[in-house]
Amino acid sequence: MSIKFNLVQKANPQKREEASKWYAVPSSESAMSGKALTRAATANTSTSAIEMEAAMEYLAAFLPQQLLQGHTVKVPGLGSFRVSFKSKGVGDISTFNAGSMISDVRILFTPDRALRESVLGNVYFENGGVLKDGVRYASVTDYLKAIGEAGDSGSTDGGSDSDSGSGTGGNPL
């Protein structure tokens, strides 16, 4: 399978004086609903979709409880969840104030090795077009035509616009 991307022109936030460059950004598809996910995941199994949906709801209720107790939660086949944060340092331990010195609290997810390898080892990219000033163009060629820069010297897409699944010429990364 291939992951679609769009080309978007952006300035480098660390070098604003430089000219904007074109970057590939993932073309996000709409999320699958919980019911659709459980139906697809339980197809051809003896587990019913409603059982899986209930198990996922129980897990979602269980995770915050465990994370707030400081535990790392490992979900077999999926990965681990844990809480992380940043902290300011002090020279004198008696002056440390957790309320004002701990910040940027977040939940981190680390995918299971097998999950990570199954996705990253099989990823291919497909050019999904160009996004410029809120307008989506189907391909680089279409964008260049729209701005009056299209030439007749062959493809200017820098990749495949087809559904071949190897928008990078067979290079998975």
PDB file of C-alpha atoms in Angstrom:
ATOM      1  CA  MET A   1       0.000   0.000   0.000  1.00  0.00           C
ATOM      2  CA  SER A   2       1.068   3.541  -0.524  1.00  0.00           C
ATOM      3  CA  ILE A   3       0.712   6.616   1.635  1.00  0.00           C
ATOM      4  CA  LYS A   4      -0.406   9.699  -0.253  1.00  0.00           C
ATOM      5  CA  PHE A   5       1.356  13.002   0.269  1.00  0.00           C
ATOM      6  CA  ASN A   6       0.787  16.548  -0.899  1.00  0.00           C
ATOM      7  CA  LEU A   7       3.485  19.055  -1.731  1.00  0.00           C
ATOM      8  CA  VAL A   8       3.150  22.232   0.332  1.00  0.00           C
ATOM      9  CA  GLN A   9       5.328  25.328   0.177  1.00  0.00           C
ATOM     10  CA  LYS A  10       6.626  26.434   3.591  1.00  0.00           C
ATOM     11  CA  ALA A  11       9.230  28.733   5.053  1.00  0.00           C
ATOM     12  CA  ASN A  12      11.859  27.218   7.339  1.00  0.00           C
ATOM     13  CA  PRO A  13      10.882  28.561  10.795  1.00  0.00           C
ATOM     14  CA  GLN A  14      14.543  28.664  11.836  1.00  0.00           C
ATOM     15  CA  LYS A  15      15.655  30.446   8.654  1.00  0.00           C
ATOM     16  CA  ARG A  16      12.765  32.768   7.748  1.00  0.00           C
ATOM     17  CA  GLU A  17      15.013  34.910   5.516  1.00  0.00           C
ATOM     18  CA  GLU A  18      15.506  31.990   3.099  1.00  0.00           C
ATOM     19  CA  ALA A  19      13.080  31.324   0.257  1.00  0.00           C
ATOM     20  CA  SER A  20      10.200  28.950   0.949  1.00  0.00           C
ATOM     21  CA  LYS A  21      10.695  25.344  -0.115  1.00  0.00           C
ATOM     22  CA  TRP A  22       8.331  22.567  -1.156  1.00  0.00           C
ATOM     23  CA  TYR A  23       7.834  19.818   1.406  1.00  0.00           C
ATOM     24  CA  ALA A  24       5.915  16.558   1.299  1.00  0.00           C
ATOM     25  CA  VAL A  25       3.214  16.367   3.986  1.00  0.00           C
ATOM     26  CA  PRO A  26       0.971  13.368   4.626  1.00  0.00           C
ATOM     27  CA  SER A  27      -2.423  13.597   2.973  1.00  0.00           C
ATOM     28  CA  SER A  28      -4.626  12.617   5.900  1.00  0.00           C
ATOM     29  CA  GLU A  29      -7.640  10.522   5.113  1.00  0.00           C
ATOM     30  CA  SER A  30     -10.641  10.629   7.379  1.00  0.00           C
ATOM     31  CA  ALA A  31     -10.408   8.362  10.404  1.00  0.00           C
ATOM     32  CA  MET A  32     -12.245   5.052  10.356  1.00  0.00           C
ATOM     33  CA  SER A  33     -15.121   4.999  12.838  1.00  0.00           C
ATOM     34  CA  GLY A  34     -14.850   2.752  15.882  1.00  0.00           C
ATOM     35  CA  LYS A  35     -17.623   0.492  14.595  1.00  0.00           C
ATOM     36  CA  ALA A  36     -16.015   0.180  11.160  1.00  0.00           C
ATOM     37  CA  LEU A  37     -12.647  -0.537  12.765  1.00  0.00           C
ATOM     38  CA  THR A  38     -13.994  -3.300  14.994  1.00  0.00           C
ATOM     39  CA  ARG A  39     -15.969  -4.859  12.143  1.00  0.00           C
ATOM     40  CA  ALA A  40     -12.921  -4.899   9.869  1.00  0.00           C
ATOM     41  CA  ALA A  41     -10.590  -6.171  12.595  1.00  0.00           C
ATOM     42  CA  THR A  42     -12.916  -9.013  13.603  1.00  0.00           C
ATOM     43  CA  ALA A  43     -13.842 -10.126  10.091  1.00  0.00           C
ATOM     44  CA  ASN A  44     -13.246 -13.861   9.667  1.00  0.00           C
ATOM     45  CA  THR A  45     -12.656 -14.365  13.403  1.00  0.00           C
ATOM     46  CA  SER A  46     -14.749 -15.846  16.195  1.00  0.00           C
ATOM     47  CA  THR A  47     -14.626 -12.539  18.089  1.00  0.00           C
ATOM     48  CA  SER A  48     -17.647 -10.329  17.588  1.00  0.00           C
ATOM     49  CA  ALA A  49     -17.236  -6.662  16.733  1.00  0.00           C
ATOM     50  CA  ILE A  50     -19.166  -5.679  19.872  1.00  0.00           C
ATOM     51  CA  GLU A  51     -16.762  -7.700  22.068  1.00  0.00           C
ATOM     52  CA  MET A  52     -13.764  -5.969  20.548  1.00  0.00           C
ATOM     53  CA  GLU A  53     -15.431  -2.579  20.849  1.00  0.00           C
ATOM     54  CA  ALA A  54     -16.113  -3.242  24.551  1.00  0.00           C
ATOM     55  CA  ALA A  55     -12.516  -4.358  25.126  1.00  0.00           C
ATOM     56  CA  MET A  56     -11.222  -1.180  23.473  1.00  0.00           C
ATOM     57  CA  GLU A  57     -13.521   0.956  25.643  1.00  0.00           C
ATOM     58  CA  TYR A  58     -12.270  -0.839  28.778  1.00  0.00           C
ATOM     59  CA  LEU A  59      -8.674  -0.258  27.691  1.00  0.00           C
ATOM     60  CA  ALA A  60      -9.381   3.436  27.049  1.00  0.00           C
ATOM     61  CA  ALA A  61     -10.835   3.729  30.574  1.00  0.00           C
ATOM     62  CA  PHE A  62      -7.946   1.754  32.122  1.00  0.00           C
ATOM     63  CA  LEU A  63      -5.085   3.693  30.475  1.00  0.00           C
ATOM     64  CA  PRO A  64      -5.579   7.070  32.226  1.00  0.00           C
ATOM     65  CA  GLN A  65      -5.892   5.409  35.627  1.00  0.00           C
ATOM     66  CA  GLN A  66      -2.582   3.570  35.184  1.00  0.00           C
ATOM     67  CA  LEU A  67      -0.751   6.514  33.586  1.00  0.00           C
ATOM     68  CA  LEU A  68      -1.798   8.829  36.447  1.00  0.00           C
ATOM     69  CA  GLN A  69      -0.243   6.325  38.871  1.00  0.00           C
ATOM     70  CA  GLY A  70       3.046   6.631  36.982  1.00  0.00           C
ATOM     71  CA  HIS A  71       2.888   3.256  35.257  1.00  0.00           C
ATOM     72  CA  THR A  72       3.966   2.524  31.714  1.00  0.00           C
ATOM     73  CA  VAL A  73       1.158   0.637  29.997  1.00  0.00           C
ATOM     74  CA  LYS A  74       2.208  -2.003  27.473  1.00  0.00           C
ATOM     75  CA  VAL A  75      -0.494  -3.140  25.069  1.00  0.00           C
ATOM     76  CA  PRO A  76       0.652  -6.427  23.459  1.00  0.00           C
ATOM     77  CA  GLY A  77       1.112  -6.109  19.718  1.00  0.00           C
ATOM     78  CA  LEU A  78       0.477  -2.355  19.820  1.00  0.00           C
ATOM     79  CA  GLY A  79       3.084  -0.664  22.003  1.00  0.00           C
ATOM     80  CA  SER A  80       3.610   1.249  25.229  1.00  0.00           C
ATOM     81  CA  PHE A  81       2.084   4.415  26.647  1.00  0.00           C
ATOM     82  CA  ARG A  82       3.813   6.546  29.291  1.00  0.00           C
ATOM     83  CA  VAL A  83       3.699  10.056  30.734  1.00  0.00           C
ATOM     84  CA  SER A  84       6.609  12.410  30.157  1.00  0.00           C
ATOM     85  CA  PHE A  85       7.338  16.035  31.065  1.00  0.00           C
ATOM     86  CA  LYS A  86      10.020  18.722  31.137  1.00  0.00           C
ATOM     87  CA  SER A  87      11.439  20.237  34.300  1.00  0.00           C
ATOM     88  CA  LYS A  88      13.443  23.315  35.206  1.00  0.00           C
ATOM     89  CA  GLY A  89      16.463  22.666  37.380  1.00  0.00           C
ATOM     90  CA  VAL A  90      17.412  24.202  40.708  1.00  0.00           C
ATOM     91  CA  GLY A  91      20.685  24.489  42.582  1.00  0.00           C
ATOM     92  CA  ASP A  92      19.056  24.102  46.007  1.00  0.00           C
ATOM     93  CA  ILE A  93      16.725  21.081  46.328  1.00  0.00           C
ATOM     94  CA  SER A  94      14.573  22.854  48.936  1.00  0.00           C
ATOM     95  CA  THR A  95      13.547  25.502  46.381  1.00  0.00           C
ATOM     96  CA  PHE A  96      12.087  23.033  43.866  1.00  0.00           C
ATOM     97  CA  ASN A  97       8.393  23.716  43.204  1.00  0.00           C
ATOM     98  CA  ALA A  98       6.669  21.043  41.098  1.00  0.00           C
ATOM     99  CA  GLY A  99       3.706  23.299  40.278  1.00  0.00           C
ATOM    100  CA  SER A 100       5.837  25.952  38.598  1.00  0.00           C
ATOM    101  CA  MET A 101       8.882  23.979  37.477  1.00  0.00           C
ATOM    102  CA  ILE A 102       7.321  20.965  35.748  1.00  0.00           C
ATOM    103  CA  SER A 103       5.839  21.705  32.328  1.00  0.00           C
ATOM    104  CA  ASP A 104       4.963  20.256  28.942  1.00  0.00           C
ATOM    105  CA  VAL A 105       3.272  17.141  30.344  1.00  0.00           C
ATOM    106  CA  ARG A 106       2.360  14.708  27.573  1.00  0.00           C
ATOM    107  CA  ILE A 107       1.512  11.116  26.838  1.00  0.00           C
ATOM    108  CA  LEU A 108       4.092   9.306  24.726  1.00  0.00           C
ATOM    109  CA  PHE A 109       3.397   6.234  22.643  1.00  0.00           C
ATOM    110  CA  THR A 110       6.157   3.876  21.552  1.00  0.00           C
ATOM    111  CA  PRO A 111       4.990   1.344  18.981  1.00  0.00           C
ATOM    112  CA  ASP A 112       5.754  -2.338  19.441  1.00  0.00           C
ATOM    113  CA  ARG A 113       8.747  -3.451  17.360  1.00  0.00           C
ATOM    114  CA  ALA A 114       6.683  -5.833  15.193  1.00  0.00           C
ATOM    115  CA  LEU A 115       4.061  -3.128  14.502  1.00  0.00           C
ATOM    116  CA  ARG A 116       6.729  -0.600  13.645  1.00  0.00           C
ATOM    117  CA  GLU A 117       8.557  -2.995  11.321  1.00  0.00           C
ATOM    118  CA  SER A 118       5.342  -4.115   9.588  1.00  0.00           C
ATOM    119  CA  VAL A 119       4.448  -0.499   8.779  1.00  0.00           C
ATOM    120  CA  LEU A 120       7.851   1.057   8.127  1.00  0.00           C
ATOM    121  CA  GLY A 121       9.126  -1.963   6.236  1.00  0.00           C
ATOM    122  CA  ASN A 122       6.242  -1.787   3.773  1.00  0.00           C
ATOM    123  CA  VAL A 123       5.599   1.916   3.302  1.00  0.00           C
ATOM    124  CA  TYR A 124       5.586   3.472  -0.144  1.00  0.00           C
ATOM    125  CA  PHE A 125       4.653   6.989  -1.129  1.00  0.00           C
ATOM    126  CA  GLU A 126       2.264   8.264  -3.763  1.00  0.00           C
ATOM    127  CA  ASN A 127       2.129  11.870  -4.920  1.00  0.00           C
ATOM    128  CA  GLY A 128      -1.357  13.081  -4.043  1.00  0.00           C
ATOM    129  CA  GLY A 129      -0.904  16.509  -5.581  1.00  0.00           C
ATOM    130  CA  VAL A 130      -0.064  20.051  -4.576  1.00  0.00           C
ATOM    131  CA  LEU A 131      -1.716  22.216  -1.936  1.00  0.00           C
ATOM    132  CA  LYS A 132      -1.107  25.936  -2.450  1.00  0.00           C
ATOM    133  CA  ASP A 133      -3.049  28.817  -0.882  1.00  0.00           C
ATOM    134  CA  GLY A 134      -5.942  26.531   0.024  1.00  0.00           C
ATOM    135  CA  VAL A 135      -6.241  25.135  -3.513  1.00  0.00           C
ATOM    136  CA  ARG A 136      -5.567  21.440  -4.133  1.00  0.00           C
ATOM    137  CA  TYR A 137      -4.057  20.499  -7.534  1.00  0.00           C
ATOM    138  CA  ALA A 138      -4.166  16.843  -8.606  1.00  0.00           C
ATOM    139  CA  SER A 139      -0.499  16.766  -9.617  1.00  0.00           C
ATOM    140  CA  VAL A 140       2.625  18.880  -9.938  1.00  0.00           C
ATOM    141  CA  THR A 141       1.935  19.088 -13.676  1.00  0.00           C
ATOM    142  CA  ASP A 142      -1.556  20.483 -13.008  1.00  0.00           C
ATOM    143  CA  TYR A 143      -0.116  23.031 -10.569  1.00  0.00           C
ATOM    144  CA  LEU A 144       2.531  24.148 -13.054  1.00  0.00           C
ATOM    145  CA  LYS A 145      -0.129  24.489 -15.772  1.00  0.00           C
ATOM    146  CA  ALA A 146      -2.305  26.570 -13.458  1.00  0.00           C
ATOM    147  CA  ILE A 147       0.494  29.019 -12.711  1.00  0.00           C
ATOM    148  CA  GLY A 148       1.589  29.124 -16.348  1.00  0.00           C
ATOM    149  CA  GLU A 149       4.910  27.354 -15.951  1.00  0.00           C
ATOM    150  CA  ALA A 150       4.149  24.003 -17.586  1.00  0.00           C
ATOM    151  CA  GLY A 151       6.548  22.980 -20.289  1.00  0.00           C
ATOM    152  CA  ASP A 152       6.355  20.321 -22.986  1.00  0.00           C
ATOM    153  CA  SER A 153       9.615  18.660 -21.960  1.00  0.00           C
ATOM    154  CA  GLY A 154       8.109  15.602 -20.248  1.00  0.00           C
ATOM    155  CA  SER A 155       7.029  14.866 -16.724  1.00  0.00           C
ATOM    156  CA  THR A 156       7.768  17.416 -14.040  1.00  0.00           C
ATOM    157  CA  ASP A 157       6.087  15.597 -11.185  1.00  0.00           C
ATOM    158  CA  GLY A 158       9.252  14.265  -9.578  1.00  0.00           C
ATOM    159  CA  GLY A 159       7.396  11.086  -8.795  1.00  0.00           C
ATOM    160  CA  SER A 160       4.466   9.001  -9.821  1.00  0.00           C
ATOM    161  CA  ASP A 161       0.882  10.263  -9.875  1.00  0.00           C
ATOM    162  CA  SER A 162      -0.358   6.765 -10.605  1.00  0.00           C
ATOM    163  CA  ASP A 163      -1.770   4.236  -8.210  1.00  0.00           C
ATOM    164  CA  SER A 164       1.184   1.923  -8.730  1.00  0.00           C
ATOM    165  CA  GLY A 165       1.997   2.120  -5.029  1.00  0.00           C
ATOM    166  CA  SER A 166       5.601   3.093  -5.540  1.00  0.00           C
ATOM    167  CA  GLY A 167       5.522   6.865  -5.872  1.00  0.00           C
ATOM    168  CA  THR A 168       9.213   6.886  -5.076  1.00  0.00           C
ATOM    169  CA  GLY A 169      10.252   4.603  -7.926  1.00  0.00           C
ATOM    170  CA  GLY A 170      10.301   1.498  -5.754  1.00  0.00           C
ATOM    171  CA  ASN A 171      12.277   3.096  -2.924  1.00  0.00           C
ATOM    172  CA  PRO A 172      10.195   2.550   0.225  1.00  0.00           C
ATOM    173  CA  LEU A 173      11.833   5.462   2.022  1.00  0.00           C
TER     174      LEU A 173
END
